[in-house]
């Protein structure tokens, strides 16, 4: 049964086979932050951002159309 579910998943979502696997580590901070979409709080300044995302739709594998910066604290 599980084998059939796996085959169905891979058939329905072929991009899962080509997924980009990366990791990002959270950084412990002592300052407070404001969650507003802006990364200008002092707490964000020393956190390495995740960038260089790729699209899955409509142009699979191409660079993201919009600039995206992700930081995790």
PDB file of N, CA and C in Angstrom:
ATOM      1  N   UNK A   1       0.823  -1.198   0.000  1.00  0.00           N
ATOM      2  CA  UNK A   1       0.000   0.000   0.000  1.00  0.00           C
ATOM      3  C   UNK A   1       0.866   1.261   0.000  1.00  0.00           C
ATOM      4  N   UNK A   2       1.891   1.287   0.869  1.00  0.00           N
ATOM      5  CA  UNK A   2       2.754   2.464   0.942  1.00  0.00           C
ATOM      6  C   UNK A   2       3.493   2.694  -0.365  1.00  0.00           C
ATOM      7  N   UNK A   3       3.872   1.605  -1.026  1.00  0.00           N
ATOM      8  CA  UNK A   3       4.581   1.734  -2.294  1.00  0.00           C
ATOM      9  C   UNK A   3       3.700   2.422  -3.335  1.00  0.00           C
ATOM     10  N   UNK A   4       2.420   2.102  -3.366  1.00  0.00           N
ATOM     11  CA  UNK A   4       1.509   2.718  -4.315  1.00  0.00           C
ATOM     12  C   UNK A   4       1.296   4.198  -4.009  1.00  0.00           C
ATOM     13  N   UNK A   5       1.273   4.529  -2.728  1.00  0.00           N
ATOM     14  CA  UNK A   5       1.148   5.940  -2.362  1.00  0.00           C
ATOM     15  C   UNK A   5       2.376   6.728  -2.801  1.00  0.00           C
ATOM     16  N   UNK A   6       3.553   6.139  -2.639  1.00  0.00           N
ATOM     17  CA  UNK A   6       4.780   6.799  -3.068  1.00  0.00           C
ATOM     18  C   UNK A   6       4.792   6.992  -4.577  1.00  0.00           C
ATOM     19  N   UNK A   7       4.413   5.976  -5.314  1.00  0.00           N
ATOM     20  CA  UNK A   7       4.362   6.097  -6.768  1.00  0.00           C
ATOM     21  C   UNK A   7       3.355   7.155  -7.190  1.00  0.00           C
ATOM     22  N   UNK A   8       2.200   7.183  -6.548  1.00  0.00           N
ATOM     23  CA  UNK A   8       1.189   8.195  -6.861  1.00  0.00           C
ATOM     24  C   UNK A   8       1.711   9.594  -6.560  1.00  0.00           C
ATOM     25  N   UNK A   9       2.395   9.755  -5.431  1.00  0.00           N
ATOM     26  CA  UNK A   9       2.955  11.060  -5.064  1.00  0.00           C
ATOM     27  C   UNK A   9       3.965  11.527  -6.104  1.00  0.00           C
ATOM     28  N   UNK A  10       4.872  10.648  -6.489  1.00  0.00           N
ATOM     29  CA  UNK A  10       5.906  11.021  -7.457  1.00  0.00           C
ATOM     30  C   UNK A  10       5.318  11.296  -8.834  1.00  0.00           C
ATOM     31  N   UNK A  11       4.230  10.618  -9.177  1.00  0.00           N
ATOM     32  CA  UNK A  11       3.568  10.870 -10.448  1.00  0.00           C
ATOM     33  C   UNK A  11       2.860  12.221 -10.439  1.00  0.00           C
ATOM     34  N   UNK A  12       2.242  12.557  -9.316  1.00  0.00           N
ATOM     35  CA  UNK A  12       1.481  13.800  -9.219  1.00  0.00           C
ATOM     36  C   UNK A  12       2.374  15.008  -8.989  1.00  0.00           C
ATOM     37  N   UNK A  13       3.533  14.806  -8.344  1.00  0.00           N
ATOM     38  CA  UNK A  13       4.418  15.910  -8.001  1.00  0.00           C
ATOM     39  C   UNK A  13       5.850  15.611  -8.459  1.00  0.00           C
ATOM     40  N   UNK A  14       6.094  15.625  -9.774  1.00  0.00           N
ATOM     41  CA  UNK A  14       7.443  15.295 -10.256  1.00  0.00           C
ATOM     42  C   UNK A  14       8.504  16.284  -9.782  1.00  0.00           C
ATOM     43  N   UNK A  15       8.095  17.478  -9.430  1.00  0.00           N
ATOM     44  CA  UNK A  15       9.084  18.456  -8.944  1.00  0.00           C
ATOM     45  C   UNK A  15       9.699  18.008  -7.625  1.00  0.00           C
ATOM     46  N   UNK A  16       9.039  17.104  -6.896  1.00  0.00           N
ATOM     47  CA  UNK A  16       9.600  16.599  -5.639  1.00  0.00           C
ATOM     48  C   UNK A  16      10.910  15.863  -5.890  1.00  0.00           C
ATOM     49  N   UNK A  17      11.036  15.253  -7.057  1.00  0.00           N
ATOM     50  CA  UNK A  17      12.281  14.558  -7.390  1.00  0.00           C
ATOM     51  C   UNK A  17      13.430  15.530  -7.623  1.00  0.00           C
ATOM     52  N   UNK A  18      13.100  16.731  -8.085  1.00  0.00           N
ATOM     53  CA  UNK A  18      14.113  17.718  -8.438  1.00  0.00           C
ATOM     54  C   UNK A  18      14.244  18.823  -7.402  1.00  0.00           C
ATOM     55  N   UNK A  19      13.644  18.623  -6.248  1.00  0.00           N
ATOM     56  CA  UNK A  19      13.628  19.655  -5.215  1.00  0.00           C
ATOM     57  C   UNK A  19      15.044  20.022  -4.778  1.00  0.00           C
ATOM     58  N   UNK A  20      15.190  21.262  -4.452  1.00  0.00           N
ATOM     59  CA  UNK A  20      16.461  21.776  -3.960  1.00  0.00           C
ATOM     60  C   UNK A  20      16.475  21.637  -2.442  1.00  0.00           C
ATOM     61  N   UNK A  21      17.445  20.944  -1.910  1.00  0.00           N
ATOM     62  CA  UNK A  21      17.517  20.719  -0.467  1.00  0.00           C
ATOM     63  C   UNK A  21      18.601  21.615   0.126  1.00  0.00           C
ATOM     64  N   UNK A  22      18.175  22.550   0.953  1.00  0.00           N
ATOM     65  CA  UNK A  22      19.109  23.426   1.649  1.00  0.00           C
ATOM     66  C   UNK A  22      18.653  23.541   3.092  1.00  0.00           C
ATOM     67  N   UNK A  23      19.526  24.018   3.939  1.00  0.00           N
ATOM     68  CA  UNK A  23      19.138  24.186   5.336  1.00  0.00           C
ATOM     69  C   UNK A  23      19.463  25.599   5.788  1.00  0.00           C
ATOM     70  N   UNK A  24      18.767  26.015   6.825  1.00  0.00           N
ATOM     71  CA  UNK A  24      18.949  27.343   7.401  1.00  0.00           C
ATOM     72  C   UNK A  24      18.838  27.181   8.907  1.00  0.00           C
ATOM     73  N   UNK A  25      19.773  27.745   9.623  1.00  0.00           N
ATOM     74  CA  UNK A  25      19.790  27.603  11.077  1.00  0.00           C
ATOM     75  C   UNK A  25      19.237  28.860  11.733  1.00  0.00           C
ATOM     76  N   UNK A  26      18.431  28.656  12.768  1.00  0.00           N
ATOM     77  CA  UNK A  26      17.899  29.771  13.544  1.00  0.00           C
ATOM     78  C   UNK A  26      18.996  30.322  14.452  1.00  0.00           C
ATOM     79  N   UNK A  27      18.961  31.613  14.662  1.00  0.00           N
ATOM     80  CA  UNK A  27      19.930  32.296  15.517  1.00  0.00           C
ATOM     81  C   UNK A  27      19.201  32.790  16.756  1.00  0.00           C
ATOM     82  N   UNK A  28      19.756  32.518  17.921  1.00  0.00           N
ATOM     83  CA  UNK A  28      19.147  32.990  19.167  1.00  0.00           C
ATOM     84  C   UNK A  28      19.477  34.479  19.342  1.00  0.00           C
ATOM     85  N   UNK A  29      18.449  35.266  19.645  1.00  0.00           N
ATOM     86  CA  UNK A  29      18.636  36.709  19.836  1.00  0.00           C
ATOM     87  C   UNK A  29      18.114  37.098  21.218  1.00  0.00           C
ATOM     88  N   UNK A  30      18.586  38.242  21.697  1.00  0.00           N
ATOM     89  CA  UNK A  30      18.140  38.773  22.987  1.00  0.00           C
ATOM     90  C   UNK A  30      17.322  40.045  22.833  1.00  0.00           C
ATOM     91  N   UNK A  31      17.332  40.610  21.633  1.00  0.00           N
ATOM     92  CA  UNK A  31      16.564  41.828  21.388  1.00  0.00           C
ATOM     93  C   UNK A  31      15.147  41.476  20.944  1.00  0.00           C
ATOM     94  N   UNK A  32      14.242  42.420  21.130  1.00  0.00           N
ATOM     95  CA  UNK A  32      12.883  42.213  20.631  1.00  0.00           C
ATOM     96  C   UNK A  32      12.833  42.602  19.152  1.00  0.00           C
ATOM     97  N   UNK A  33      11.893  42.031  18.430  1.00  0.00           N
ATOM     98  CA  UNK A  33      11.723  42.355  17.015  1.00  0.00           C
ATOM     99  C   UNK A  33      10.273  42.724  16.760  1.00  0.00           C
ATOM    100  N   UNK A  34      10.058  43.435  15.686  1.00  0.00           N
ATOM    101  CA  UNK A  34       8.720  43.746  15.220  1.00  0.00           C
ATOM    102  C   UNK A  34       8.504  42.950  13.951  1.00  0.00           C
ATOM    103  N   UNK A  35       7.484  42.119  13.939  1.00  0.00           N
ATOM    104  CA  UNK A  35       7.198  41.316  12.751  1.00  0.00           C
ATOM    105  C   UNK A  35       6.321  42.147  11.826  1.00  0.00           C
ATOM    106  N   UNK A  36       6.980  42.806  10.868  1.00  0.00           N
ATOM    107  CA  UNK A  36       6.285  43.705   9.956  1.00  0.00           C
ATOM    108  C   UNK A  36       6.774  43.578   8.515  1.00  0.00           C
ATOM    109  N   UNK A  37       7.628  42.600   8.261  1.00  0.00           N
ATOM    110  CA  UNK A  37       8.137  42.415   6.904  1.00  0.00           C
ATOM    111  C   UNK A  37       9.403  43.202   6.623  1.00  0.00           C
ATOM    112  N   UNK A  38       9.779  44.089   7.512  1.00  0.00           N
ATOM    113  CA  UNK A  38      11.007  44.864   7.351  1.00  0.00           C
ATOM    114  C   UNK A  38      12.096  44.260   8.229  1.00  0.00           C
ATOM    115  N   UNK A  39      13.282  44.160   7.666  1.00  0.00           N
ATOM    116  CA  UNK A  39      14.394  43.576   8.423  1.00  0.00           C
ATOM    117  C   UNK A  39      15.346  44.652   8.915  1.00  0.00           C
ATOM    118  N   UNK A  40      14.794  45.766   9.394  1.00  0.00           N
ATOM    119  CA  UNK A  40      15.646  46.863   9.828  1.00  0.00           C
ATOM    120  C   UNK A  40      15.818  46.939  11.352  1.00  0.00           C
ATOM    121  N   UNK A  41      15.206  46.022  12.102  1.00  0.00           N
ATOM    122  CA  UNK A  41      15.451  45.967  13.544  1.00  0.00           C
ATOM    123  C   UNK A  41      16.896  45.553  13.798  1.00  0.00           C
ATOM    124  N   UNK A  42      17.473  46.025  14.898  1.00  0.00           N
ATOM    125  CA  UNK A  42      18.864  45.701  15.226  1.00  0.00           C
ATOM    126  C   UNK A  42      19.094  44.199  15.347  1.00  0.00           C
ATOM    127  N   UNK A  43      18.094  43.463  15.808  1.00  0.00           N
ATOM    128  CA  UNK A  43      18.237  42.019  16.001  1.00  0.00           C
ATOM    129  C   UNK A  43      18.528  41.287  14.692  1.00  0.00           C
ATOM    130  N   UNK A  44      18.048  41.794  13.575  1.00  0.00           N
ATOM    131  CA  UNK A  44      18.219  41.116  12.278  1.00  0.00           C
ATOM    132  C   UNK A  44      19.589  41.370  11.642  1.00  0.00           C
ATOM    133  N   UNK A  45      20.308  42.372  12.109  1.00  0.00           N
ATOM    134  CA  UNK A  45      21.511  42.821  11.414  1.00  0.00           C
ATOM    135  C   UNK A  45      22.612  41.767  11.295  1.00  0.00           C
ATOM    136  N   UNK A  46      22.784  40.895  12.263  1.00  0.00           N
ATOM    137  CA  UNK A  46      23.877  39.919  12.238  1.00  0.00           C
ATOM    138  C   UNK A  46      23.422  38.511  11.860  1.00  0.00           C
ATOM    139  N   UNK A  47      22.245  38.399  11.279  1.00  0.00           N
ATOM    140  CA  UNK A  47      21.723  37.089  10.879  1.00  0.00           C
ATOM    141  C   UNK A  47      21.917  36.915   9.379  1.00  0.00           C
ATOM    142  N   UNK A  48      22.534  35.796   9.004  1.00  0.00           N
ATOM    143  CA  UNK A  48      22.787  35.485   7.591  1.00  0.00           C
ATOM    144  C   UNK A  48      21.460  35.190   6.886  1.00  0.00           C
ATOM    145  N   UNK A  49      21.174  35.861   5.779  1.00  0.00           N
ATOM    146  CA  UNK A  49      19.900  35.629   5.095  1.00  0.00           C
ATOM    147  C   UNK A  49      19.939  34.425   4.160  1.00  0.00           C
ATOM    148  N   UNK A  50      18.780  33.849   3.930  1.00  0.00           N
ATOM    149  CA  UNK A  50      18.615  32.845   2.879  1.00  0.00           C
ATOM    150  C   UNK A  50      18.125  33.609   1.653  1.00  0.00           C
ATOM    151  N   UNK A  51      18.788  33.406   0.540  1.00  0.00           N
ATOM    152  CA  UNK A  51      18.422  34.081  -0.711  1.00  0.00           C
ATOM    153  C   UNK A  51      18.541  33.085  -1.854  1.00  0.00           C
ATOM    154  N   UNK A  52      18.518  33.557  -3.050  1.00  0.00           N
ATOM    155  CA  UNK A  52      18.693  32.735  -4.257  1.00  0.00           C
ATOM    156  C   UNK A  52      17.661  31.616  -4.351  1.00  0.00           C
ATOM    157  N   UNK A  53      16.400  31.969  -4.139  1.00  0.00           N
ATOM    158  CA  UNK A  53      15.329  30.989  -4.261  1.00  0.00           C
ATOM    159  C   UNK A  53      15.052  30.702  -5.730  1.00  0.00           C
ATOM    160  N   UNK A  54      14.478  29.539  -5.992  1.00  0.00           N
ATOM    161  CA  UNK A  54      14.099  29.189  -7.353  1.00  0.00           C
ATOM    162  C   UNK A  54      12.593  28.981  -7.415  1.00  0.00           C
ATOM    163  N   UNK A  55      12.040  29.144  -8.608  1.00  0.00           N
ATOM    164  CA  UNK A  55      10.601  28.987  -8.799  1.00  0.00           C
ATOM    165  C   UNK A  55      10.246  27.523  -9.018  1.00  0.00           C
ATOM    166  N   UNK A  56       9.047  27.173  -8.613  1.00  0.00           N
ATOM    167  CA  UNK A  56       8.510  25.865  -8.961  1.00  0.00           C
ATOM    168  C   UNK A  56       7.359  26.028  -9.950  1.00  0.00           C
ATOM    169  N   UNK A  57       6.764  27.219  -9.995  1.00  0.00           N
ATOM    170  CA  UNK A  57       5.685  27.515 -10.938  1.00  0.00           C
ATOM    171  C   UNK A  57       5.715  28.990 -11.249  1.00  0.00           C
ATOM    172  N   UNK A  58       5.577  29.443 -12.421  1.00  0.00           N
ATOM    173  CA  UNK A  58       5.312  28.723 -13.660  1.00  0.00           C
ATOM    174  C   UNK A  58       6.582  28.268 -14.396  1.00  0.00           C
ATOM    175  N   UNK A  59       7.729  28.703 -13.955  1.00  0.00           N
ATOM    176  CA  UNK A  59       8.982  28.358 -14.648  1.00  0.00           C
ATOM    177  C   UNK A  59       9.887  27.587 -13.699  1.00  0.00           C
ATOM    178  N   UNK A  60       9.670  26.281 -13.604  1.00  0.00           N
ATOM    179  CA  UNK A  60      10.394  25.449 -12.655  1.00  0.00           C
ATOM    180  C   UNK A  60      11.898  25.559 -12.855  1.00  0.00           C
ATOM    181  N   UNK A  61      12.616  25.798 -11.752  1.00  0.00           N
ATOM    182  CA  UNK A  61      14.073  25.812 -11.778  1.00  0.00           C
ATOM    183  C   UNK A  61      14.700  27.145 -12.116  1.00  0.00           C
ATOM    184  N   UNK A  62      13.903  28.118 -12.500  1.00  0.00           N
ATOM    185  CA  UNK A  62      14.451  29.435 -12.821  1.00  0.00           C
ATOM    186  C   UNK A  62      14.528  30.274 -11.553  1.00  0.00           C
ATOM    187  N   UNK A  63      15.407  31.285 -11.538  1.00  0.00           N
ATOM    188  CA  UNK A  63      15.488  32.157 -10.354  1.00  0.00           C
ATOM    189  C   UNK A  63      14.144  32.808 -10.054  1.00  0.00           C
ATOM    190  N   UNK A  64      13.886  33.034  -8.772  1.00  0.00           N
ATOM    191  CA  UNK A  64      12.628  33.664  -8.363  1.00  0.00           C
ATOM    192  C   UNK A  64      12.456  35.013  -9.047  1.00  0.00           C
ATOM    193  N   UNK A  65      11.232  35.309  -9.438  1.00  0.00           N
ATOM    194  CA  UNK A  65      10.940  36.562 -10.134  1.00  0.00           C
ATOM    195  C   UNK A  65      11.035  37.763  -9.197  1.00  0.00           C
ATOM    196  N   UNK A  66      10.784  37.552  -7.925  1.00  0.00           N
ATOM    197  CA  UNK A  66      10.833  38.624  -6.931  1.00  0.00           C
ATOM    198  C   UNK A  66      11.989  38.360  -5.961  1.00  0.00           C
ATOM    199  N   UNK A  67      12.652  39.432  -5.546  1.00  0.00           N
ATOM    200  CA  UNK A  67      13.723  39.307  -4.571  1.00  0.00           C
ATOM    201  C   UNK A  67      13.126  38.868  -3.233  1.00  0.00           C
ATOM    202  N   UNK A  68      13.684  37.819  -2.647  1.00  0.00           N
ATOM    203  CA  UNK A  68      13.177  37.286  -1.388  1.00  0.00           C
ATOM    204  C   UNK A  68      14.340  37.128  -0.411  1.00  0.00           C
ATOM    205  N   UNK A  69      14.167  37.637   0.797  1.00  0.00           N
ATOM    206  CA  UNK A  69      15.163  37.501   1.852  1.00  0.00           C
ATOM    207  C   UNK A  69      14.465  36.885   3.054  1.00  0.00           C
ATOM    208  N   UNK A  70      15.037  35.795   3.578  1.00  0.00           N
ATOM    209  CA  UNK A  70      14.469  35.114   4.735  1.00  0.00           C
ATOM    210  C   UNK A  70      15.534  35.051   5.820  1.00  0.00           C
ATOM    211  N   UNK A  71      15.160  35.453   7.029  1.00  0.00           N
ATOM    212  CA  UNK A  71      16.024  35.333   8.185  1.00  0.00           C
ATOM    213  C   UNK A  71      15.220  34.682   9.300  1.00  0.00           C
ATOM    214  N   UNK A  72      15.855  33.765  10.025  1.00  0.00           N
ATOM    215  CA  UNK A  72      15.159  33.057  11.092  1.00  0.00           C
ATOM    216  C   UNK A  72      15.884  33.304  12.405  1.00  0.00           C
ATOM    217  N   UNK A  73      15.111  33.740  13.401  1.00  0.00           N
ATOM    218  CA  UNK A  73      15.673  33.996  14.735  1.00  0.00           C
ATOM    219  C   UNK A  73      14.813  33.313  15.769  1.00  0.00           C
TER     220      UNK A  73
END
